[in-house]
PDB file of C-alpha atoms in Angstrom:
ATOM      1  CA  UNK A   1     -14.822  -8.766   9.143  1.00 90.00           C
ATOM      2  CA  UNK A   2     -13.524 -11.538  11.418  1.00 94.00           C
ATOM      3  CA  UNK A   3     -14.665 -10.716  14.985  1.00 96.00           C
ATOM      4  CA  UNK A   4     -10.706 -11.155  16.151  1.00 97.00           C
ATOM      5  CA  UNK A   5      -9.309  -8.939  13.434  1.00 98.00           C
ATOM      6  CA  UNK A   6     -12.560  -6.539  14.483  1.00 98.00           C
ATOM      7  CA  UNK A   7     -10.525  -7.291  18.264  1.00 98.00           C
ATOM      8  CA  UNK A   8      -7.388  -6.625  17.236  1.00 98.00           C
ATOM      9  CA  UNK A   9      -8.190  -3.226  15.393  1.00 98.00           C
ATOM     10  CA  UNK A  10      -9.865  -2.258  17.966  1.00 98.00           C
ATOM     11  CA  UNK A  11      -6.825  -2.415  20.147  1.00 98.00           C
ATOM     12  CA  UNK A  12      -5.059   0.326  18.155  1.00 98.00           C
ATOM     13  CA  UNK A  13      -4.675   4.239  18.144  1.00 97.00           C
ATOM     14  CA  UNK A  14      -7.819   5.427  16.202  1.00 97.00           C
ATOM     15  CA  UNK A  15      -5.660   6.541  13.447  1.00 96.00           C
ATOM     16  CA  UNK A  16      -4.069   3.325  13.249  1.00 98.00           C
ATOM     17  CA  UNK A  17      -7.166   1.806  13.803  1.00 98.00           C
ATOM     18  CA  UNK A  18      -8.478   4.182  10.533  1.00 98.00           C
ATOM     19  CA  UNK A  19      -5.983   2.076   8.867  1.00 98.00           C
ATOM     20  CA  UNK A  20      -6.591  -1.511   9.965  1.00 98.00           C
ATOM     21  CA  UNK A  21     -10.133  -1.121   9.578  1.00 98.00           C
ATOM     22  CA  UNK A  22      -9.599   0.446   5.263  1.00 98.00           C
ATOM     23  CA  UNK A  23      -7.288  -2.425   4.912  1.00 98.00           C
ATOM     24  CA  UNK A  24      -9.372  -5.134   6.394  1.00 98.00           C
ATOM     25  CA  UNK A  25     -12.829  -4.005   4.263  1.00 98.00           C
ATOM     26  CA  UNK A  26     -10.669  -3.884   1.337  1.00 98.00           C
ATOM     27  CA  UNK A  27      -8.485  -7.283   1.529  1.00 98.00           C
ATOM     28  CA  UNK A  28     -12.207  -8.825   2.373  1.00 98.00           C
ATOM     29  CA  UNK A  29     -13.585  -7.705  -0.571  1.00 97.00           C
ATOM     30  CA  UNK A  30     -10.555  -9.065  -2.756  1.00 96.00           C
ATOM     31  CA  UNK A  31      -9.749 -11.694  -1.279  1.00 96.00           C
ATOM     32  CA  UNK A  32     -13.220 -12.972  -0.667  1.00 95.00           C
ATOM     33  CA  UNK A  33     -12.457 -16.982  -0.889  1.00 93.00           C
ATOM     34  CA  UNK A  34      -9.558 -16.461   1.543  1.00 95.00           C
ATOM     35  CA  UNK A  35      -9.328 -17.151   5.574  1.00 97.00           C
ATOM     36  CA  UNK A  36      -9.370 -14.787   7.532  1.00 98.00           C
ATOM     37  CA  UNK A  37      -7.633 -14.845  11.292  1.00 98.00           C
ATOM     38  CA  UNK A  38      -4.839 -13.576  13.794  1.00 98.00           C
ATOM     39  CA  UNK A  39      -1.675 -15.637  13.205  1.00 96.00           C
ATOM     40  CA  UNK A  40       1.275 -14.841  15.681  1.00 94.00           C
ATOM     41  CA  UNK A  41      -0.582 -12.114  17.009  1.00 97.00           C
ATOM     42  CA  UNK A  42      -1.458 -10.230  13.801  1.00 97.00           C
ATOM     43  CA  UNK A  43      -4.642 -10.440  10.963  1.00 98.00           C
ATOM     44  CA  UNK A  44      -3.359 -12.638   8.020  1.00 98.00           C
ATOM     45  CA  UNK A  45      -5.191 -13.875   4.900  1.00 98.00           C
ATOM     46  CA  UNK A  46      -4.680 -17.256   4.093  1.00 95.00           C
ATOM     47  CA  UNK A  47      -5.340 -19.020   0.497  1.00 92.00           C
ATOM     48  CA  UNK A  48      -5.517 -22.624   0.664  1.00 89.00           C
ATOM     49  CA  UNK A  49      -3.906 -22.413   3.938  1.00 90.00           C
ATOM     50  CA  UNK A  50      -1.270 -20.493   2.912  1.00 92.00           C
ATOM     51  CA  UNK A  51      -0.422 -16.807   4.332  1.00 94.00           C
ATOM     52  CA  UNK A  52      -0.723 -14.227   1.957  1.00 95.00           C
ATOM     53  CA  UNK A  53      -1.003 -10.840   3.317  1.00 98.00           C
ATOM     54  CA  UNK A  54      -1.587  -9.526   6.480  1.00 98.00           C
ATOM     55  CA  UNK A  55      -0.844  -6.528   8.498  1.00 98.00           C
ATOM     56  CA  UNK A  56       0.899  -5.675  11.991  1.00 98.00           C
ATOM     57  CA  UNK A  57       1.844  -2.338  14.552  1.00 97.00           C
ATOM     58  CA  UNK A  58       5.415  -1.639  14.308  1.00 96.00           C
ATOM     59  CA  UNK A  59       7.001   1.435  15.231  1.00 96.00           C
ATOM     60  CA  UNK A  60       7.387   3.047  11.486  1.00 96.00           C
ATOM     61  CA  UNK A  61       3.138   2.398  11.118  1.00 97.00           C
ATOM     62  CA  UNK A  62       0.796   0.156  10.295  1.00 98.00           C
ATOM     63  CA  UNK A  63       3.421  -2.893   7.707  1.00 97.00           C
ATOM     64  CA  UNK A  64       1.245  -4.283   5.319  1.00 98.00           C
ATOM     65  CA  UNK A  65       3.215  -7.051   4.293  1.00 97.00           C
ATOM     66  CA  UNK A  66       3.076  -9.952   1.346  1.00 97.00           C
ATOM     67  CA  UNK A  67       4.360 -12.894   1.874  1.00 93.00           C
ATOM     68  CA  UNK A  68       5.438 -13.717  -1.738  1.00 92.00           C
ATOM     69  CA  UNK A  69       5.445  -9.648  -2.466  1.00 94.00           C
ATOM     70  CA  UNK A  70       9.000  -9.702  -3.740  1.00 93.00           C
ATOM     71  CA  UNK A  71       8.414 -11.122  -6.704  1.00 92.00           C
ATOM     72  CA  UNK A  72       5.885  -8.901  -7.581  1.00 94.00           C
ATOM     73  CA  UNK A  73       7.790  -6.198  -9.135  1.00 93.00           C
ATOM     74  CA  UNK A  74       6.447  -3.176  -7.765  1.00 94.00           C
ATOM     75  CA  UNK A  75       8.147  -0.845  -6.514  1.00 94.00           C
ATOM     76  CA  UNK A  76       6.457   0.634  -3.814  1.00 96.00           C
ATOM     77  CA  UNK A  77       6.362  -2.832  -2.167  1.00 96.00           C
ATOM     78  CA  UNK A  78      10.364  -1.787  -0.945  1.00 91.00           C
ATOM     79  CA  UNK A  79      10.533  -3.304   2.397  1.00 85.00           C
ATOM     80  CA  UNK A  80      12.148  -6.694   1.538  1.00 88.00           C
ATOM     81  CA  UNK A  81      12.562  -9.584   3.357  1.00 82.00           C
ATOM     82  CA  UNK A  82      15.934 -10.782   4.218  1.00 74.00           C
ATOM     83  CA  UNK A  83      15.586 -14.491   4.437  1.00 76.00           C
ATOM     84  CA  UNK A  84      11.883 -15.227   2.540  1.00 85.00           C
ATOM     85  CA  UNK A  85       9.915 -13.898  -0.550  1.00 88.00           C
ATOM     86  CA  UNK A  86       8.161 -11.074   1.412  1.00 93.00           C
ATOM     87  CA  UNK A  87       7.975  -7.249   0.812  1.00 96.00           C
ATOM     88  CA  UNK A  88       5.784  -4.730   2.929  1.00 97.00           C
ATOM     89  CA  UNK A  89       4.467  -1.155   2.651  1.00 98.00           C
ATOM     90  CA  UNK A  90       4.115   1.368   5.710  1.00 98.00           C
ATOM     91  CA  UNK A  91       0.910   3.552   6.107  1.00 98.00           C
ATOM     92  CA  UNK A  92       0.502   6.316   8.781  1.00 97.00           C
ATOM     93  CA  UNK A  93      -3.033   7.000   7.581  1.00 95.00           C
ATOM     94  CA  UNK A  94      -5.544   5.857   5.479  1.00 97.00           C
ATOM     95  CA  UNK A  95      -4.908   8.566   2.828  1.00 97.00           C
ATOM     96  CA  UNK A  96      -1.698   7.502   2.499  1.00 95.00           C
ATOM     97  CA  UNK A  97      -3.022   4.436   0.746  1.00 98.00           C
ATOM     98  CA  UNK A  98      -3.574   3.934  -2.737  1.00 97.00           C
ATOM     99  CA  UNK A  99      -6.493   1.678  -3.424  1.00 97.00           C
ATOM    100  CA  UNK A 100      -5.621   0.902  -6.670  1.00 97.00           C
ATOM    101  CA  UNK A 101      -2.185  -0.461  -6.082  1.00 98.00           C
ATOM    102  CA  UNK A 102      -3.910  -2.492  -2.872  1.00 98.00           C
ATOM    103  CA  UNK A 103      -6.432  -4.104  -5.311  1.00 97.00           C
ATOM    104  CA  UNK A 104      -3.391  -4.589  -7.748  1.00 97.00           C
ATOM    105  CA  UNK A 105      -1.298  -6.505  -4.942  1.00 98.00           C
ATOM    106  CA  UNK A 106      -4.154  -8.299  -3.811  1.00 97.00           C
ATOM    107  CA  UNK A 107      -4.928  -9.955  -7.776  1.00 95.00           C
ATOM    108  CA  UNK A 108      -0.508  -9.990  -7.660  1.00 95.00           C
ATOM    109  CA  UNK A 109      -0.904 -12.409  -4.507  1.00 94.00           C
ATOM    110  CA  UNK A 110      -3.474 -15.056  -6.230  1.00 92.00           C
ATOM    111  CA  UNK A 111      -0.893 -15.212  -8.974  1.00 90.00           C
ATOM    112  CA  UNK A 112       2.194 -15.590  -7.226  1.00 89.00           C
ATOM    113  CA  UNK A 113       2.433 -17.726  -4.243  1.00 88.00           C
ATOM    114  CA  UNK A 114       5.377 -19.003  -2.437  1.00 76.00           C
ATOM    115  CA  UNK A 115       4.709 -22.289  -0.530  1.00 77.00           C
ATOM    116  CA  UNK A 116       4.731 -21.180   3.234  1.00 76.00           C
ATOM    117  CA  UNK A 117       2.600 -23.835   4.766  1.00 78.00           C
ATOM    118  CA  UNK A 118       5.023 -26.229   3.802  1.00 76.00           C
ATOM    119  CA  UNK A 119       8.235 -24.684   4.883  1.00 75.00           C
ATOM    120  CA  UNK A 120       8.740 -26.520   7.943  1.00 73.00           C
ATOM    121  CA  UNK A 121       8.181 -29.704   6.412  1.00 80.00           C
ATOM    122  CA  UNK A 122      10.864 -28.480   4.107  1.00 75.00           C
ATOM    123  CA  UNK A 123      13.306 -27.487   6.595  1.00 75.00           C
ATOM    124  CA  UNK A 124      12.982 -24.196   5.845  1.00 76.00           C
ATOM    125  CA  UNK A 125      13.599 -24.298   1.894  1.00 75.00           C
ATOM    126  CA  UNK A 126      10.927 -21.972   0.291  1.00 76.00           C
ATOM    127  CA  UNK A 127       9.316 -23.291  -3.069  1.00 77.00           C
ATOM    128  CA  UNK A 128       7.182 -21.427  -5.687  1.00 75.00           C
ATOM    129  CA  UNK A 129       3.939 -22.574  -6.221  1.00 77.00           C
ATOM    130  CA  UNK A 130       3.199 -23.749  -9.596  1.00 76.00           C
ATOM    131  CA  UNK A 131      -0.386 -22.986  -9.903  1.00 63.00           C
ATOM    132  CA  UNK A 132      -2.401 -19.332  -9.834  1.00 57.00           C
ATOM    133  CA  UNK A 133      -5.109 -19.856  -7.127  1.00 56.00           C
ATOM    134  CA  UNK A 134      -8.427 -19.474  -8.870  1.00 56.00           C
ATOM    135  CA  UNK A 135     -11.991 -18.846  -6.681  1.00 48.00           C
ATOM    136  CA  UNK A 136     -13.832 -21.868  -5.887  1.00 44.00           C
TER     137      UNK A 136
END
């Protein structure tokens, strides 16, 4: 695990910490060719420099969020974004979490990409990334 994810977890409630730390071993081990780091002040996976999924405190639990989740089509992915592509799941402990569907979403978000690294360059105007990242 990266040591300031390890930091940030750390940092938490040991229940949410329960939670950060099942998420973290798992997105690893899916997402091994991704980046791993704290991005405004929360762990985010990045694939070719581009955010994928990452995971944050907030008041309802621990959000585990995708960025281009929405078009996904699942339907316990139901906290949508209102201006990008993203859709989140809350978790209030680690039982709540069904590893399957996580492994699921984690494949969904090497499929389907929306093109966040370049959205200030684009002033904001989201594209869909034509290709399906494949491991190096």
């Amino acid at each position: 695990m990266n040591t300031d994810i390890q930091t940030y977890n750390e940092k938490q409630t040991t229940a949410d910490r329960e939670i950060c730390d099942f998420l973290a071993k798992i997105i690893d081990s899916e997402l091994t060719e991704a980046e791993s780091k704290i991005w405004h002040a929360h762990p985010v996976w990045f694939l070719d420099g581009n955010p994928t999924v990452g995971y944050s405190k907030q008041k309802k639990g621990i959000r585990l969020m995708f960025w281009s989740g929405a078009d996904f089509g699942q339907e316990k992915l139901n906290v949508k974004g209102e201006k990008f592509k993203d859709s989140s799941i809350f978790y209030n402990n680690t039982a709540d979490i069904d590893i399957e569907d996580l492994r699921r979403w984690l494949n969904k978000s090497k499929e389907i990409q929306w093109d966040y690294k370049n959205i200030v360059k684009r002033k904001g105007k989201l594209e869909r990334l034509k290709w399906t990242y494949k491991s190096k």
